[in-house]
Short mmCIF file of C-alpha atoms in Angstrom, two decimals:
data_model
loop_
_atom_site.label_atom_id
_atom_site.label_comp_id
_atom_site.label_asym_id
_atom_site.label_seq_id
_atom_site.Cartn_x
_atom_site.Cartn_y
_atom_site.Cartn_z
CA MET A 11 65.62 1.10 10.72
CA THR A 12 66.36 4.56 9.89
CA LEU A 13 69.95 5.47 8.99
CA GLU A 14 71.08 8.59 10.58
CA PRO A 15 74.76 8.42 11.22
CA GLU A 16 75.97 11.44 13.07
CA PRO A 17 78.71 13.31 11.57
CA GLU A 18 80.99 12.13 14.33
CA LEU A 19 80.01 8.55 13.61
CA ARG A 20 80.43 9.21 10.00
CA GLU A 21 83.90 10.23 10.52
CA ALA A 22 84.70 7.62 12.99
CA LEU A 23 83.56 4.98 10.17
CA LEU A 24 85.67 6.42 7.64
CA ALA A 25 88.63 6.68 10.08
CA ALA A 26 88.25 2.94 10.53
CA VAL A 27 88.21 2.09 6.85
CA PRO A 28 92.02 2.00 6.44
CA SER A 29 92.48 -0.40 9.30
CA LEU A 30 89.30 -2.58 8.09
CA ARG A 31 90.66 -2.70 4.62
CA ALA A 32 94.18 -3.74 5.85
CA PHE A 33 92.47 -6.53 7.81
CA ALA A 34 90.21 -7.70 4.93
CA ILE A 35 93.01 -7.59 2.30
CA SER A 36 95.62 -9.58 4.53
CA LEU A 37 92.70 -12.03 5.43
CA SER A 38 91.06 -12.62 2.19
CA GLY A 39 94.17 -12.01 -0.25
CA GLN A 40 92.12 -10.09 -2.72
CA VAL A 41 91.68 -6.38 -2.73
CA ASP A 42 88.34 -6.40 -4.75
CA ARG A 43 86.92 -8.71 -2.25
CA ALA A 44 88.31 -7.03 0.76
CA ASP A 45 86.65 -3.95 -0.44
CA ASP A 46 83.30 -5.59 -0.83
CA LEU A 47 83.80 -6.91 2.54
CA VAL A 48 84.42 -3.50 3.99
CA GLN A 49 81.58 -2.09 2.21
CA ASP A 50 79.18 -4.80 3.42
CA THR A 51 80.61 -4.31 7.00
CA LEU A 52 79.77 -0.53 6.83
CA LEU A 53 76.30 -1.18 5.58
CA ARG A 54 75.77 -3.81 8.15
CA ALA A 55 77.20 -1.61 11.01
CA LEU A 56 74.83 1.12 9.91
CA SER A 57 71.93 -0.83 10.03
CA ASN A 58 72.75 -2.24 13.39
CA LEU A 59 73.83 0.76 15.10
CA HIS A 60 71.22 0.42 17.77
CA ARG A 61 73.08 -2.69 18.67
CA PHE A 62 76.27 -0.70 19.32
CA GLU A 63 77.08 0.15 22.75
CA PRO A 64 78.26 3.63 22.98
CA GLY A 65 81.50 3.98 24.82
CA THR A 66 82.69 0.54 23.74
CA ASN A 67 85.29 -0.03 21.24
CA LEU A 68 83.95 0.83 17.67
CA ASN A 69 86.79 -0.55 15.84
CA ALA A 70 86.33 -4.01 17.70
CA TRP A 71 82.67 -3.94 16.73
CA LEU A 72 83.42 -3.17 13.13
CA PHE A 73 86.05 -5.84 12.92
CA THR A 74 83.80 -8.59 14.50
CA ILE A 75 81.25 -7.64 11.89
CA LEU A 76 83.69 -7.92 9.09
CA ARG A 77 85.18 -11.18 10.43
CA ASN A 78 81.77 -12.66 10.64
CA LEU A 79 81.04 -11.70 7.08
CA PHE A 80 84.09 -13.02 5.99
CA HIS A 81 83.58 -16.32 7.48
CA SER A 82 79.99 -16.73 6.44
CA GLU A 83 81.06 -15.95 2.90
CA TYR A 84 84.17 -18.07 3.06
CA ARG A 85 81.87 -21.17 3.88
CA LYS A 86 79.93 -20.48 0.78
CA ARG A 87 82.91 -20.05 -1.30
CA ARG A 88 85.14 -22.56 0.09
CA ARG A 89 86.22 -24.35 -2.83
CA GLU A 90 87.19 -21.26 -4.47
CA VAL A 91 88.99 -20.00 -1.59
CA GLU A 92 91.13 -22.99 -0.51
CA ASP A 93 94.38 -22.76 -2.02
CA PRO A 94 96.66 -25.85 -2.05
CA ASP A 95 98.57 -24.63 -4.90
CA GLY A 96 99.41 -20.96 -3.69
CA SER A 97 97.09 -19.25 -6.06
CA TYR A 98 95.99 -17.20 -3.03
CA ALA A 99 99.44 -15.90 -2.79
CA GLY A 100 99.37 -14.88 -6.35
CA ARG A 101 96.36 -12.91 -5.66
CA LEU A 102 97.72 -11.26 -2.77
CA LYS A 103 99.88 -9.03 -4.87
CA VAL A 104 98.77 -5.65 -3.90
CA GLN A 105 99.52 -2.61 -5.91
CA PRO A 106 102.13 -1.15 -3.80
CA GLY A 107 101.63 2.52 -2.81
CA GLN A 108 103.52 5.29 -4.60
CA GLY A 109 107.36 5.18 -3.86
CA SER A 110 107.14 2.04 -1.86
CA HIS A 111 109.32 -0.76 -3.08
CA LEU A 112 109.15 -2.99 -0.13
CA ASP A 113 109.33 -6.60 -0.77
CA PHE A 114 106.62 -8.57 1.14
CA GLU A 115 105.98 -11.15 -1.47
CA ASP A 116 107.74 -13.78 0.58
CA PHE A 117 105.76 -12.73 3.93
CA ARG A 118 102.40 -12.58 2.11
CA SER A 119 103.09 -15.95 0.51
CA ALA A 120 103.91 -17.48 3.92
CA LEU A 121 100.90 -15.61 5.75
CA SER A 122 98.69 -17.19 2.99
CA GLN A 123 99.71 -20.67 4.04
CA LEU A 124 98.66 -20.26 7.66
CA PRO A 125 95.08 -21.80 8.61
CA SER A 126 92.78 -19.00 8.50
CA ASP A 127 92.25 -19.02 12.16
CA GLN A 128 95.67 -18.67 12.87
CA ARG A 129 96.03 -16.02 10.34
CA GLU A 130 93.23 -13.71 11.68
CA ALA A 131 94.53 -14.14 15.25
CA LEU A 132 97.91 -13.02 14.17
CA LEU A 133 96.52 -10.11 12.15
CA LEU A 134 94.45 -8.89 15.03
CA VAL A 135 97.17 -9.10 17.68
CA GLY A 136 100.13 -8.55 15.94
CA ALA A 137 99.10 -5.89 13.43
CA SER A 138 95.88 -4.38 14.04
CA GLY A 139 96.80 -3.58 17.66
CA PHE A 140 94.13 -5.57 19.54
CA SER A 141 94.79 -6.94 22.84
CA TYR A 142 94.32 -10.83 23.30
CA GLU A 143 91.22 -10.39 25.04
CA GLU A 144 89.69 -7.85 22.39
CA ALA A 145 90.96 -10.37 19.80
CA ALA A 146 89.04 -13.27 21.62
CA SER A 147 85.87 -11.37 21.78
CA ILE A 148 86.16 -10.50 18.08
CA CYS A 149 86.81 -14.20 17.05
CA GLY A 150 84.20 -15.39 19.69
CA CYS A 151 86.74 -17.84 21.30
CA ALA A 152 88.88 -17.97 24.48
CA VAL A 153 91.68 -15.80 25.33
CA GLY A 154 93.85 -18.96 25.64
CA THR A 155 92.81 -20.18 22.10
CA ILE A 156 93.95 -16.95 20.64
CA LYS A 157 97.27 -17.08 22.44
CA SER A 158 97.91 -20.53 21.15
CA ARG A 159 96.70 -19.41 17.68
CA VAL A 160 99.15 -16.65 17.53
CA ASN A 161 101.88 -18.58 18.86
CA ARG A 162 101.37 -21.24 16.32
CA ALA A 163 101.11 -18.63 13.64
CA ARG A 164 104.49 -17.12 14.55
CA LEU A 165 106.22 -20.31 14.59
CA ARG A 166 104.86 -21.41 11.27
CA LEU A 167 105.97 -18.03 9.72
CA ALA A 168 109.29 -18.35 11.29
CA SER A 169 109.69 -21.62 9.76
CA LEU A 170 108.47 -20.75 6.55
CA LEU A 171 110.45 -17.66 6.26
CA ASN A 172 113.56 -19.28 7.56
CA VAL A 173 113.83 -16.99 10.32
CA ASP A 174 117.13 -17.69 12.26
CA ASP A 175 117.09 -19.61 15.30
CA ILE A 176 113.89 -21.45 14.54
CA ASP A 177 115.95 -24.54 13.77
CA ASP A 178 116.75 -25.00 17.31
CA LEU A 179 113.12 -25.70 17.94
CA GLY A 180 112.19 -27.83 14.79
CA PRO A 181 112.77 -31.49 14.15
CA ASP A 182 115.27 -30.66 11.61
CA SER A 183 118.01 -29.82 14.06
CA MET A 184 116.93 -32.70 16.12
CA THR A 185 117.44 -34.90 13.10
CA ARG A 186 120.71 -33.35 12.19
CA ALA A 187 121.92 -33.58 15.67
CA ALA A 188 120.90 -37.25 15.78
CA LEU A 189 123.05 -37.55 12.66
CA GLN A 190 126.06 -35.79 13.85
CA GLY A 191 126.01 -37.54 17.11
CA MET B 25 122.45 -53.24 21.42
CA THR B 26 119.12 -52.01 22.91
CA VAL B 27 120.81 -48.85 24.13
CA ASP B 28 120.89 -47.48 20.52
CA LYS B 29 117.47 -48.13 20.06
CA GLY B 30 116.19 -46.70 23.18
CA ASN B 31 118.06 -43.29 22.08
CA LYS B 32 116.51 -43.36 18.80
CA LEU B 33 113.00 -43.84 20.49
CA ALA B 34 113.73 -40.96 22.82
CA ARG B 35 114.69 -38.68 20.01
CA ALA B 36 111.58 -39.65 18.30
CA SER B 37 109.50 -38.84 20.96
CA LEU B 38 111.25 -35.62 21.28
CA ASP B 39 110.48 -34.98 17.80
CA ASN B 40 106.81 -35.47 18.34
CA GLY B 41 106.86 -33.16 21.17
CA SER B 42 108.18 -30.41 19.17
CA GLY B 43 105.31 -30.70 16.76
CA GLY B 44 103.34 -28.38 19.08
CA LYS B 45 100.53 -30.76 20.08
CA LEU B 46 99.32 -29.94 23.61
CA ALA B 47 100.45 -28.69 26.88
CA THR B 48 104.00 -27.25 25.82
CA ASP B 49 103.86 -25.27 22.44
CA PRO B 50 107.15 -24.24 21.67
CA LYS B 51 107.83 -20.44 21.65
CA LEU B 52 109.76 -18.41 19.30
CA ASP B 53 112.89 -16.94 20.78
CA SER B 54 112.28 -13.13 21.01
CA GLY B 55 114.59 -12.26 18.39
CA SER B 56 112.74 -14.40 15.71
CA GLN B 57 109.35 -13.09 17.16
CA LYS B 58 110.50 -9.52 16.77
CA ARG B 59 111.30 -10.04 13.11
CA ILE B 60 108.24 -11.57 12.18
CA GLY B 61 106.49 -8.81 14.06
CA ASP B 62 108.26 -6.27 12.20
CA GLN B 63 107.66 -7.72 8.92
CA LEU B 64 103.98 -8.18 9.52
CA ARG B 65 103.48 -4.51 10.53
CA ALA B 66 105.57 -3.22 7.80
CA MET B 67 103.25 -5.27 5.56
CA TYR B 68 100.08 -4.11 7.14
CA ASP B 69 101.23 -0.40 7.41
CA GLU B 70 101.82 -0.28 3.86
CA LEU B 71 98.22 -1.39 3.43
CA MET B 72 96.87 1.22 5.79
CA GLN B 73 98.64 3.99 3.98
CA GLN B 74 96.70 3.23 0.84
CA PRO B 75 94.26 6.01 -0.05
CA VAL B 76 90.56 5.24 1.20
CA PRO B 77 88.69 4.39 -2.03
CA ASP B 78 86.09 6.79 -3.06
CA ARG B 79 83.34 4.21 -2.83
CA PHE B 80 83.40 4.26 0.94
CA ARG B 81 83.55 8.25 1.26
CA ASP B 82 80.65 8.12 -1.29
CA LEU B 83 78.63 5.44 0.47
CA LEU B 84 78.89 7.38 3.76
CA ASP B 85 77.83 10.60 2.17
CA GLN B 86 75.01 8.99 0.58
CA LEU B 87 73.91 7.55 3.89
CA ASP B 88 74.43 10.94 5.57
CA LYS B 89 72.09 12.63 3.09
CA ASN B 90 69.52 10.07 3.26
CA GLY B 91 69.61 10.42 7.08
CA GLN B 92 69.04 13.97 7.01
CA LYS B 93 66.20 13.64 4.80
CA GLY B 94 64.57 11.55 7.43
CA GLY B 95 65.52 8.15 6.84
CA SER B 96 66.22 5.86 3.92
CA GLN B 97 64.96 2.52 2.71
#
């Protein structure tokens, strides 16, 4: 295939890079690896441009490519990536942008403890701005599956982060109630 | 005598139910959901605001030039 990105397309691809990176970093937990993923995504997109249907959502298409690359690589490197002792969370430390002093360590660490299917569903719907339908198409699964994964991801995060009120739903409060009763 | 046991069993099965197995996954209350969502977006926004590494601009520039020369590879 010849590669002849139109200037507009080049701009569109460039414009997509920040959101692709944010997704890749949050998904993989490693900036270097995320950047490699983004680069591979761009290359693959360019060599498959004939498959892109003009008028459809370019970002969704790019996210689909990135997600598939991530998972095929993940399968290869499973052992390296599995993270029972939380080293993923350690790698998640991204150099914060200048002046930003926000403390997301707890959040990143909690995010890293989610199963990857829940993490990606939450990132797509809750952060990247995709609809449930778009997320389902990106992940190649049913809309209901995405909804369920997002819901579980939120519940898990809430309990990991001790967000108030979550106790009302969890076994802990039941146990407590039983003990008090 | 058996009443007590019955209660415990009932509680135990409730506990299992809240583990999120099938039909009725519990849902977060909207306040907690909002707090989670806010934190997620804040973390994500920080990532989005990082400058685009030069390698991507270079990559696309490269392909652009190759394209104008009549194809690459």
